[in-house]
Amino acid sequence: MADGSPVAADPPSRVRRRRSGMRRLLQRRSTVGVLFCLPMIVLIGGLVLYPACYALYLAMLNRRMTQFVGLGNFAFLLQRQTFRLVIFQSCLFAVSAVLLKAFFGFILAHLMSNIPSGRQRIWRGLLLVPWVIPLALSTLGWWWLFDPSYSAFNYVLQDLGFAPIPWLGVAWPARLCMITVNVWFGTSFFMIMYLAALKSVPEQLYEAASIDGAGTFQKMFYITVPMIRNIISVTVLYSLIVTFSNFDIVRILTNGGPEDKTHVFATYAFQVGIQSGDIPLGASVSLFMFPLLAVFAYFVLRNVTRRGKEMAL
Amino acid sequence: MSGAAAVASVPAPVRRSTMERRRLWALWGSYAALAVFVVTFLVPPYYVLATSLKTDADIAAQVGNPWLIHHVTFQNYIDLFMMPNFRGYFLNSAMIAAVTVSVSMVISVMAAYGLSRLGFKGSAVLGSGVFLTYLIPDSLLFIPLFQVVRMLGLINKVWCLALIYPTLAVPFCTWIMIGYFGSIPKELDEVALIDGAGYLRTLWSIFIPVALPGIIAATIFAFTVSWGEFLYPIAYLYSSDQKVLTVGIAGDLIRGDVFQWGKIMAGCVIAAAPPIVIYAFLMDYYIAGLTAGATKG
């Protein structure tokens, strides 16, 4: 990634000793480099960094944005039972969904690697369909499947002699439905990442282990898992960020109901900030995500750059 | 000699056949388990498609198996295309996607070239920074961006999306392109520069053609992001003529408590079709784009 930087990082004294034409070229090269990056810097500076800092400022204003209230919004939120539930639900949603996705994705990747590679294409194609459909649209489909009076799942349940379940009308079933939709959506992403990682494990390791008499599970825990640990952690952390900040599923399935018992940070911030018009409070709700996301992001970046260095060596 | 060979190979086939049988079992077991997963995964898309082909009467009747289509009809699709609002959503989505993809690709290809080849002070930090921005979710920024959009006078104007969507696409596209550009041998562009080609020309006639798979993967990513985004349009757009597909379908077809499920599902099918078609034809690029985040350093 930083392939070009050693050129510019030469100490100035050494650069000065070279021919001045070379120096001009170097100077021009780095100036051109900055120019090439300028549109991106402007875009990210103006529409990512500036809003992020602006959010900090916004979160410290009162509702009408006339007065500075310091950390008042955060304190106010933490006192509210609804918001404490939001914290609990967001963590429950993110952790259980990511664990399930990682688990099923791992199983799927191993099933896929069992079948001959010529046949993998079609199966992979079918399994990735949930990931390809825009989440907002497929969640509409799930919403219809969970519909209180027309639920097609309840038809099956009643056919088998069970009582119908009010899927989205009661807190716990609704939370499980949210998790189900997220697992359905994201499992194949984990599978694809694991498959890519599995292909990078040298076949000789497995052969050597077989000769030494290692069983399937021993091979998995002593060869596969250590070899692909880095990709597993990057995928899990990345997925934690995306799942933790998910908006589409909850907004469409329950919109936070029943009685605000399914809200997550994103939907609660939307309800408070956009729908009720309390922009500062909404900004503080979404800022509550920031510390956790920052920690996850730090570890993703560390793993990715470490991997990049390993590959460069 | 042939007799000796036959005697020597007698025990071998027996052992191999048990191993082969075990492998065959593992193979068919894997197929069976995969089939279970595929069927489970495809239940919701199937049900959406099935509902979109039903008559309103069949959907409301609540008799008979809802998983089967009793009378196939395309009325829902015809009705949707007759609705000027729906055509508007589709056009809006398409316009915004076209602008987002082209703007993001220009910005990120240039930035990736600058970062991977024209190293300057701080380019390494900037590279990591780009990756970090990719990890910032939309739900963290949509409220301050609401204020920004309002200050620019773009609330309830569909074009505000063309301004904001590149922030979702550019970081990852740049990251993918840095990976692809990094794999191009340095000699190639040095030769071009010595031959007198400028930086732009080197980028245009060497880097872009050589890294075409990366360009395709990044383009697909930018398109899917812009086509499927839900939070920004629902937060910033409220009139029917400004909405895009993802928010328009649910918003416009639900009037009070009347759910026109057949039409909603038909809308979902139409809206999901472009990404699925792209995926069907360009699956390998799609997957290359997916895995680039973690496997390309």
Coordinates of C-alpha atoms in Angstrom, one line a residue, chain A residues 1-171:
Chain A
M1 CA 0.0 0.0 0.0
A2 CA 2.8 2.4 0.9
D3 CA 4.9 1.2 -2.1
G4 CA 5.6 4.7 -3.3
S5 CA 6.4 6.3 0.0
P6 CA 10.1 5.4 0.4
V7 CA 10.8 7.7 -2.5
A8 CA 9.4 10.7 -0.8
A9 CA 10.7 9.6 2.6
D10 CA 14.3 10.0 1.6
P11 CA 16.1 12.5 3.9
P12 CA 16.3 15.9 2.3
S13 CA 20.1 16.0 2.4
R14 CA 20.4 13.0 0.2
V15 CA 17.8 14.3 -2.2
R16 CA 19.7 17.6 -2.4
R17 CA 22.8 15.9 -3.5
R18 CA 21.1 14.4 -6.5
R19 CA 20.6 16.2 -9.8
S20 CA 18.2 19.0 -9.6
G21 CA 16.1 17.6 -12.4
M22 CA 15.6 14.4 -10.4
R23 CA 14.6 16.6 -7.4
R24 CA 12.1 18.4 -9.4
L25 CA 10.7 15.2 -10.7
L26 CA 10.4 13.9 -7.2
Q27 CA 8.8 17.0 -6.0
R28 CA 6.4 17.0 -9.0
R29 CA 5.6 13.4 -8.4
S30 CA 4.5 13.9 -4.8
T31 CA 2.6 17.1 -5.7
V32 CA 0.8 15.1 -8.4
G33 CA 0.1 12.4 -5.9
V34 CA -1.6 14.9 -3.6
L35 CA -3.5 16.3 -6.5
F36 CA -4.7 12.8 -7.5
C37 CA -5.9 12.2 -3.9
L38 CA -7.5 15.7 -3.6
P39 CA -11.0 14.8 -4.7
M40 CA -11.1 12.0 -2.2
I41 CA -9.7 14.1 0.6
V42 CA -12.3 16.8 -0.1
L43 CA -15.1 14.3 -0.2
I44 CA -14.1 12.4 3.0
G45 CA -13.1 15.6 4.8
G46 CA -16.3 17.4 4.0
L47 CA -18.9 14.6 4.2
V48 CA -17.3 12.2 6.7
L49 CA -14.8 13.9 9.0
Y50 CA -16.6 17.2 9.3
P51 CA -20.0 15.6 10.1
A52 CA -18.3 13.3 12.6
C53 CA -16.9 16.3 14.5
Y54 CA -20.1 18.3 14.0
A55 CA -22.0 15.4 15.6
L56 CA -19.9 15.8 18.8
Y57 CA -20.8 19.5 18.9
L58 CA -24.5 18.8 18.1
A59 CA -24.8 16.3 20.8
M60 CA -23.9 18.9 23.4
L61 CA -26.7 21.3 22.4
N62 CA -30.3 21.5 23.8
R63 CA -33.3 20.5 21.7
R64 CA -33.7 23.9 20.0
M65 CA -30.0 24.1 19.4
T66 CA -29.8 27.4 21.3
Q67 CA -27.9 26.4 24.4
F68 CA -24.8 24.4 25.2
V69 CA -25.6 21.7 27.7
G70 CA -22.4 19.8 27.8
L71 CA -22.9 16.1 28.5
G72 CA -26.5 16.7 29.5
N73 CA -28.0 14.7 26.6
F74 CA -25.9 11.7 27.4
A75 CA -26.8 11.8 31.1
F76 CA -30.5 12.2 30.2
L77 CA -30.4 9.2 27.9
L78 CA -28.7 6.9 30.4
Q79 CA -31.4 7.7 32.9
R80 CA -34.2 6.5 30.6
Q81 CA -35.3 2.9 30.8
T82 CA -36.0 2.9 27.1
F83 CA -32.5 3.8 26.2
R84 CA -31.0 1.2 28.6
L85 CA -33.1 -1.3 26.7
V86 CA -31.7 0.0 23.5
I87 CA -28.2 -0.7 24.7
F88 CA -29.2 -4.2 25.7
Q89 CA -31.0 -4.9 22.5
S90 CA -28.2 -3.6 20.3
C91 CA -25.6 -5.8 22.1
L92 CA -27.9 -8.8 22.1
F93 CA -28.7 -8.3 18.4
A94 CA -25.1 -7.8 17.3
V95 CA -23.4 -10.4 19.4
S96 CA -25.9 -13.3 18.8
A97 CA -26.3 -12.5 15.1
V98 CA -22.5 -12.4 14.5
L99 CA -21.9 -15.6 16.5
L100 CA -24.6 -17.4 14.6
K101 CA -23.3 -16.1 11.3
A102 CA -19.8 -17.1 12.1
F103 CA -20.9 -20.5 13.1
F104 CA -23.1 -21.3 10.1
G105 CA -20.7 -19.6 7.7
F106 CA -17.9 -21.9 9.0
I107 CA -20.1 -25.0 8.5
L108 CA -21.1 -23.9 5.1
A109 CA -17.5 -23.2 4.0
H110 CA -16.5 -26.7 5.1
L111 CA -19.4 -28.3 3.3
M112 CA -18.4 -26.3 0.2
S113 CA -14.8 -27.4 0.4
N114 CA -15.9 -31.0 0.6
I115 CA -17.5 -31.0 -2.8
P116 CA -15.4 -30.9 -6.0
S117 CA -14.4 -27.3 -7.0
G118 CA -16.1 -27.6 -10.4
R119 CA -19.5 -28.0 -8.6
Q120 CA -18.9 -25.3 -6.1
R121 CA -19.9 -22.5 -8.4
I122 CA -23.6 -23.2 -8.7
W123 CA -23.9 -23.9 -4.9
R124 CA -22.0 -20.7 -4.1
G125 CA -24.2 -18.8 -6.5
L126 CA -27.4 -20.0 -4.9
L127 CA -26.2 -19.6 -1.3
L128 CA -25.1 -16.0 -1.9
V129 CA -28.6 -14.9 -3.1
P130 CA -29.6 -13.5 0.4
W131 CA -26.5 -11.3 0.4
V132 CA -27.2 -9.9 -3.1
I133 CA -30.7 -8.8 -2.6
P134 CA -30.8 -5.3 -1.1
L135 CA -31.5 -5.8 2.6
A136 CA -34.3 -3.3 2.8
L137 CA -36.2 -5.2 0.1
S138 CA -35.6 -8.7 1.5
T139 CA -36.7 -7.5 4.9
L140 CA -40.0 -6.4 3.4
G141 CA -40.4 -10.0 2.3
W142 CA -39.6 -11.2 5.8
W143 CA -42.1 -8.7 7.2
W144 CA -44.8 -10.2 5.0
L145 CA -43.8 -13.7 6.2
F146 CA -44.2 -12.6 9.8
D147 CA -47.5 -10.7 9.1
P148 CA -49.8 -11.0 12.1
S149 CA -52.8 -12.3 10.2
Y150 CA -51.4 -13.8 7.0
S151 CA -48.1 -15.2 8.3
A152 CA -47.1 -18.1 6.1
F153 CA -45.0 -19.5 8.9
N154 CA -48.1 -19.7 11.1
Y155 CA -49.9 -21.6 8.4
V156 CA -47.2 -24.2 8.6
L157 CA -47.3 -24.2 12.4
Q158 CA -51.1 -24.6 12.5
D159 CA -50.9 -27.3 9.9
L160 CA -48.5 -29.2 12.2
G161 CA -50.8 -28.7 15.1
F162 CA -49.0 -25.9 16.9
A163 CA -50.5 -22.6 18.0
P164 CA -49.7 -19.5 15.8
I165 CA -47.0 -17.2 17.1
P166 CA -47.4 -13.4 17.1
W167 CA -43.9 -13.0 15.5
L168 CA -43.4 -9.3 15.7
G169 CA -46.1 -8.5 18.3
V170 CA -44.2 -9.6 21.5
A171 CA -40.8 -8.5 22.6

